[in-house]
Short mmCIF file of C-alpha atoms in Angstrom, two decimals:
data_model
loop_
_atom_site.label_atom_id
_atom_site.label_comp_id
_atom_site.label_asym_id
_atom_site.label_seq_id
_atom_site.Cartn_x
_atom_site.Cartn_y
_atom_site.Cartn_z
CA UNK A 545 0.05 -0.04 0.19
CA UNK A 546 2.82 2.48 0.74
CA UNK A 547 4.37 1.77 -2.62
CA UNK A 548 1.27 2.32 -4.28
CA UNK A 549 0.74 5.71 -2.35
CA UNK A 550 4.31 6.92 -3.33
CA UNK A 551 3.57 6.02 -7.05
CA UNK A 552 0.51 8.03 -6.90
CA UNK A 553 2.27 11.09 -5.26
CA UNK A 554 5.02 10.76 -7.82
CA UNK A 555 2.38 10.69 -10.71
CA UNK A 556 0.64 13.81 -9.09
CA UNK A 557 3.78 15.79 -8.45
CA UNK A 558 4.62 17.96 -11.66
CA UNK A 559 7.90 17.36 -13.36
CA UNK A 560 10.12 20.24 -12.86
CA UNK A 561 11.36 20.05 -16.57
CA UNK A 562 7.87 20.41 -17.86
CA UNK A 563 6.46 23.20 -15.59
CA UNK A 564 9.43 25.37 -15.17
CA UNK A 565 8.36 29.03 -15.05
CA UNK A 566 9.92 31.42 -17.50
CA UNK A 567 11.06 35.00 -15.99
CA UNK A 568 8.82 37.85 -17.35
CA UNK A 569 10.14 39.96 -19.80
CA UNK A 570 10.69 43.69 -19.07
CA UNK A 571 9.15 46.12 -21.34
CA UNK A 572 11.70 48.79 -22.30
CA UNK A 573 10.44 52.19 -21.78
CA UNK A 574 11.42 55.18 -24.18
CA UNK A 575 12.75 58.09 -22.24
CA UNK A 576 12.13 61.54 -23.84
CA UNK A 577 14.78 63.98 -24.36
CA UNK A 578 12.98 66.58 -22.05
CA UNK A 579 13.21 63.99 -19.24
CA UNK A 580 16.90 63.41 -19.80
CA UNK A 581 17.45 67.33 -19.69
CA UNK A 582 15.53 67.61 -16.37
CA UNK A 583 17.47 64.74 -15.08
CA UNK A 584 20.67 66.28 -15.80
CA UNK A 585 19.54 69.72 -14.25
CA UNK A 586 18.37 67.83 -11.02
CA UNK A 587 21.70 66.03 -10.94
CA UNK A 588 23.51 69.36 -11.67
CA UNK A 589 21.85 71.08 -8.92
CA UNK A 590 22.11 68.11 -6.57
CA UNK A 591 26.11 68.17 -7.07
CA UNK A 592 26.23 72.24 -6.47
CA UNK A 593 28.40 72.92 -3.61
CA UNK A 594 30.14 69.60 -3.36
CA UNK A 595 33.26 70.29 -5.07
CA UNK A 596 32.92 74.09 -6.00
CA UNK A 597 31.16 76.83 -4.46
CA UNK A 598 28.07 77.54 -6.47
CA UNK A 599 28.76 81.41 -6.91
CA UNK A 600 32.18 80.58 -8.57
CA UNK A 601 30.84 78.05 -10.90
CA UNK A 602 30.75 79.49 -14.43
CA UNK A 603 28.23 76.97 -15.51
CA UNK A 604 25.60 78.62 -13.27
CA UNK A 605 25.97 82.03 -14.64
CA UNK A 606 26.62 80.96 -18.34
CA UNK A 607 22.84 81.14 -18.91
CA UNK A 608 22.76 84.70 -17.51
CA UNK A 609 25.62 85.65 -19.33
CA UNK A 610 24.28 84.25 -22.59
CA UNK A 611 21.09 86.13 -22.12
CA UNK A 612 22.87 89.51 -21.50
CA UNK A 613 24.77 88.96 -24.76
CA UNK A 614 21.56 88.22 -26.81
CA UNK A 615 19.88 91.35 -25.42
CA UNK A 616 23.06 93.09 -26.40
CA UNK A 617 23.06 92.09 -29.74
CA UNK A 618 19.29 92.90 -30.38
CA UNK A 619 18.52 95.91 -32.51
CA UNK A 620 17.37 98.74 -30.38
CA UNK A 621 16.10 102.13 -31.20
CA UNK A 622 18.52 104.98 -30.58
CA UNK A 623 17.42 107.59 -28.17
CA UNK A 624 16.55 110.67 -30.11
CA UNK A 625 18.30 113.48 -28.14
CA UNK A 626 15.92 116.48 -27.89
CA UNK A 627 17.35 119.85 -27.71
CA UNK A 628 16.84 121.73 -24.55
CA UNK A 629 14.19 124.40 -25.10
CA UNK A 630 15.47 127.85 -24.23
CA UNK A 631 12.92 129.71 -21.96
CA UNK A 632 13.06 133.39 -21.01
CA UNK A 633 14.22 132.32 -17.75
CA UNK A 634 17.13 130.32 -19.23
CA UNK A 635 18.06 133.25 -21.25
CA UNK A 636 17.81 135.43 -18.26
CA UNK A 637 20.25 133.15 -16.15
CA UNK A 638 22.70 133.03 -19.09
CA UNK A 639 22.65 136.70 -19.33
CA UNK A 640 23.15 137.08 -15.63
CA UNK A 641 26.32 134.63 -15.58
CA UNK A 642 28.00 136.40 -18.44
CA UNK A 643 30.44 139.07 -17.16
CA UNK A 644 29.44 142.51 -18.24
CA UNK A 645 32.15 144.20 -20.22
CA UNK A 646 31.74 147.77 -20.19
CA UNK A 647 33.92 149.72 -22.81
CA UNK A 648 34.45 153.47 -22.23
CA UNK A 649 32.79 155.32 -25.14
CA UNK A 650 35.16 156.48 -27.93
CA UNK A 651 35.99 160.05 -27.33
CA UNK A 652 37.54 161.94 -29.96
CA UNK A 653 40.72 163.89 -28.76
CA UNK A 654 40.08 167.78 -28.92
CA UNK A 655 41.82 169.88 -31.36
CA UNK A 656 43.85 172.50 -29.50
CA UNK A 657 43.56 174.95 -32.35
CA UNK A 658 40.04 174.60 -32.70
CA UNK A 659 39.52 174.97 -28.83
CA UNK A 660 41.55 178.15 -29.14
CA UNK A 661 39.29 179.53 -31.95
CA UNK A 662 36.24 178.74 -30.27
CA UNK A 663 37.25 180.46 -26.93
CA UNK A 664 38.37 183.51 -28.81
CA UNK A 665 34.77 183.67 -30.74
CA UNK A 666 32.72 183.02 -27.60
CA UNK A 667 34.63 185.67 -25.63
CA UNK A 668 35.05 188.37 -28.06
CA UNK A 669 31.95 188.06 -30.10
CA UNK A 670 29.67 187.08 -27.16
CA UNK A 671 26.16 187.26 -27.68
CA UNK A 672 26.64 187.67 -31.63
CA UNK A 673 25.60 185.57 -34.48
CA UNK A 674 27.53 182.61 -35.90
CA UNK A 675 28.54 184.63 -38.95
CA UNK A 676 30.35 187.19 -36.72
CA UNK A 677 32.02 184.66 -34.85
CA UNK A 678 33.14 182.80 -37.85
CA UNK A 679 34.65 186.21 -39.26
CA UNK A 680 36.50 186.57 -35.82
CA UNK A 681 38.19 183.07 -36.39
CA UNK A 682 39.22 183.88 -39.89
CA UNK A 683 40.84 186.96 -38.80
CA UNK A 684 43.01 185.14 -36.26
CA UNK A 685 43.80 182.66 -39.22
CA UNK A 686 44.89 185.33 -41.54
CA UNK A 687 47.08 186.67 -38.81
CA UNK A 688 48.80 183.53 -38.43
CA UNK A 689 49.56 183.35 -42.31
CA UNK A 690 50.57 187.05 -42.46
CA UNK A 691 54.32 188.04 -42.68
CA UNK A 692 54.06 191.70 -43.66
CA UNK A 693 52.39 193.47 -40.86
CA UNK A 694 54.40 191.97 -37.94
CA UNK A 695 52.22 188.79 -37.42
CA UNK A 696 52.91 185.26 -38.79
CA UNK A 697 53.20 183.35 -35.58
CA UNK A 698 51.68 180.09 -34.65
CA UNK A 699 47.79 180.43 -34.29
CA UNK A 700 47.91 179.70 -30.67
CA UNK A 701 50.46 182.34 -30.24
CA UNK A 702 48.66 184.83 -32.19
CA UNK A 703 45.45 184.26 -30.14
CA UNK A 704 47.61 184.52 -26.98
CA UNK A 705 49.49 187.66 -28.24
CA UNK A 706 48.55 190.37 -25.47
CA UNK A 707 46.35 193.40 -26.22
CA UNK A 708 45.19 192.33 -29.48
CA UNK A 709 41.56 190.94 -28.92
CA UNK A 710 39.19 192.92 -26.87
CA UNK A 711 37.03 191.16 -24.17
CA UNK A 712 39.50 187.96 -24.80
CA UNK A 713 39.44 185.32 -21.87
CA UNK A 714 41.99 182.54 -22.14
CA UNK A 715 40.25 180.93 -19.35
CA UNK A 716 36.66 181.15 -20.52
CA UNK A 717 34.76 178.32 -21.71
CA UNK A 718 33.29 177.71 -25.08
CA UNK A 719 30.18 175.97 -26.55
CA UNK A 720 30.47 172.59 -28.46
CA UNK A 721 28.48 174.50 -31.44
CA UNK A 722 31.26 177.15 -31.51
CA UNK A 723 33.91 174.33 -31.49
CA UNK A 724 32.29 172.69 -34.39
CA UNK A 725 32.35 176.07 -36.41
CA UNK A 726 36.22 176.17 -35.45
CA UNK A 727 36.69 172.71 -37.05
CA UNK A 728 34.92 173.66 -40.18
CA UNK A 729 37.21 176.85 -40.55
CA UNK A 730 40.37 174.61 -39.88
CA UNK A 731 39.32 172.32 -42.41
CA UNK A 732 38.64 174.88 -45.13
CA UNK A 733 42.20 176.35 -44.33
CA UNK A 734 43.92 172.88 -44.60
CA UNK A 735 42.09 171.88 -47.95
CA UNK A 736 42.63 175.32 -49.69
CA UNK A 737 38.77 175.81 -50.45
CA UNK A 738 37.41 179.04 -50.90
CA UNK A 739 37.31 181.28 -48.01
CA UNK A 740 34.47 183.67 -46.77
CA UNK A 741 37.13 186.44 -45.56
CA UNK A 742 40.01 187.73 -47.78
CA UNK A 743 43.45 186.94 -46.52
CA UNK A 744 44.33 190.63 -45.87
CA UNK A 745 41.59 191.25 -43.78
CA UNK A 746 43.51 191.38 -40.32
CA UNK A 747 41.67 193.87 -38.38
CA UNK A 748 37.83 194.34 -37.28
CA UNK A 749 35.63 196.40 -35.28
CA UNK A 750 32.49 195.33 -33.26
CA UNK A 751 29.56 197.37 -34.00
CA UNK A 752 26.77 198.37 -31.61
CA UNK A 753 24.04 196.75 -33.74
CA UNK A 754 25.71 193.38 -33.38
CA UNK A 755 27.74 193.42 -36.79
CA UNK A 756 31.34 193.37 -37.26
CA UNK A 757 33.42 195.57 -39.78
CA UNK A 758 36.52 193.98 -41.25
CA UNK A 759 39.59 196.16 -42.45
CA UNK A 760 42.63 195.36 -44.55
CA UNK A 761 44.56 198.10 -42.83
CA UNK A 762 44.92 199.06 -39.14
CA UNK A 763 44.52 202.81 -39.98
CA UNK A 764 43.98 204.97 -43.10
CA UNK A 765 46.70 207.24 -44.50
CA UNK A 766 46.73 210.30 -46.74
CA UNK A 767 47.71 208.17 -49.81
CA UNK A 768 45.93 205.02 -49.04
CA UNK A 769 42.39 204.06 -48.00
CA UNK A 770 41.33 200.95 -46.14
CA UNK A 771 38.84 198.40 -47.71
CA UNK A 772 36.24 197.31 -45.43
CA UNK A 773 33.50 194.55 -45.22
CA UNK A 774 30.55 194.41 -42.87
CA UNK A 775 29.01 191.26 -41.63
CA UNK A 776 26.08 190.58 -39.27
#
């Protein structure tokens, strides 16, 4: 009986060769490039600080540097510089800051000959017309040029000759208008233009009516009469 039971057990027990289980085949999963890239980044950040300090690692700053280079190379619009508007206040400030340069007015130097003639005419012919004053000046000019009657000195010396001009004051003032007349007289003398008074008229008399009488002689003689000319 025992042998029969063992044979039954042998028949019921499966044979290892026939029923050996094969191992399961694993399916190969396809990995996307994005997953690979993210995995590398995760591994990179996991290793930061182990060998090199993270703020010295050029690999950490390379994306930022690359971004800055890209932004620098992008074409940008140039800033248009608008000129500053000049307001009245700005002009006033500029005028205030500029130093004021004051130049003295150009004053033409006075002609001493014209001064002497003007002083002679305004003192001797005081209160009389411009024509009378002009004649007095020409008498002084004629005396400067005369050589036959004891004159012929320089104009200033002839005017300053004592006892020659009734009422003359060398310290008196003269007007600008009379000075201008004296300049015209000297200009006519220098240019040789036509004179209003003959060159031999060396003497004169002031009349009560405001006129002046010119003479070519100091006094008449028995044989020679003077020539006169009266001007108002």
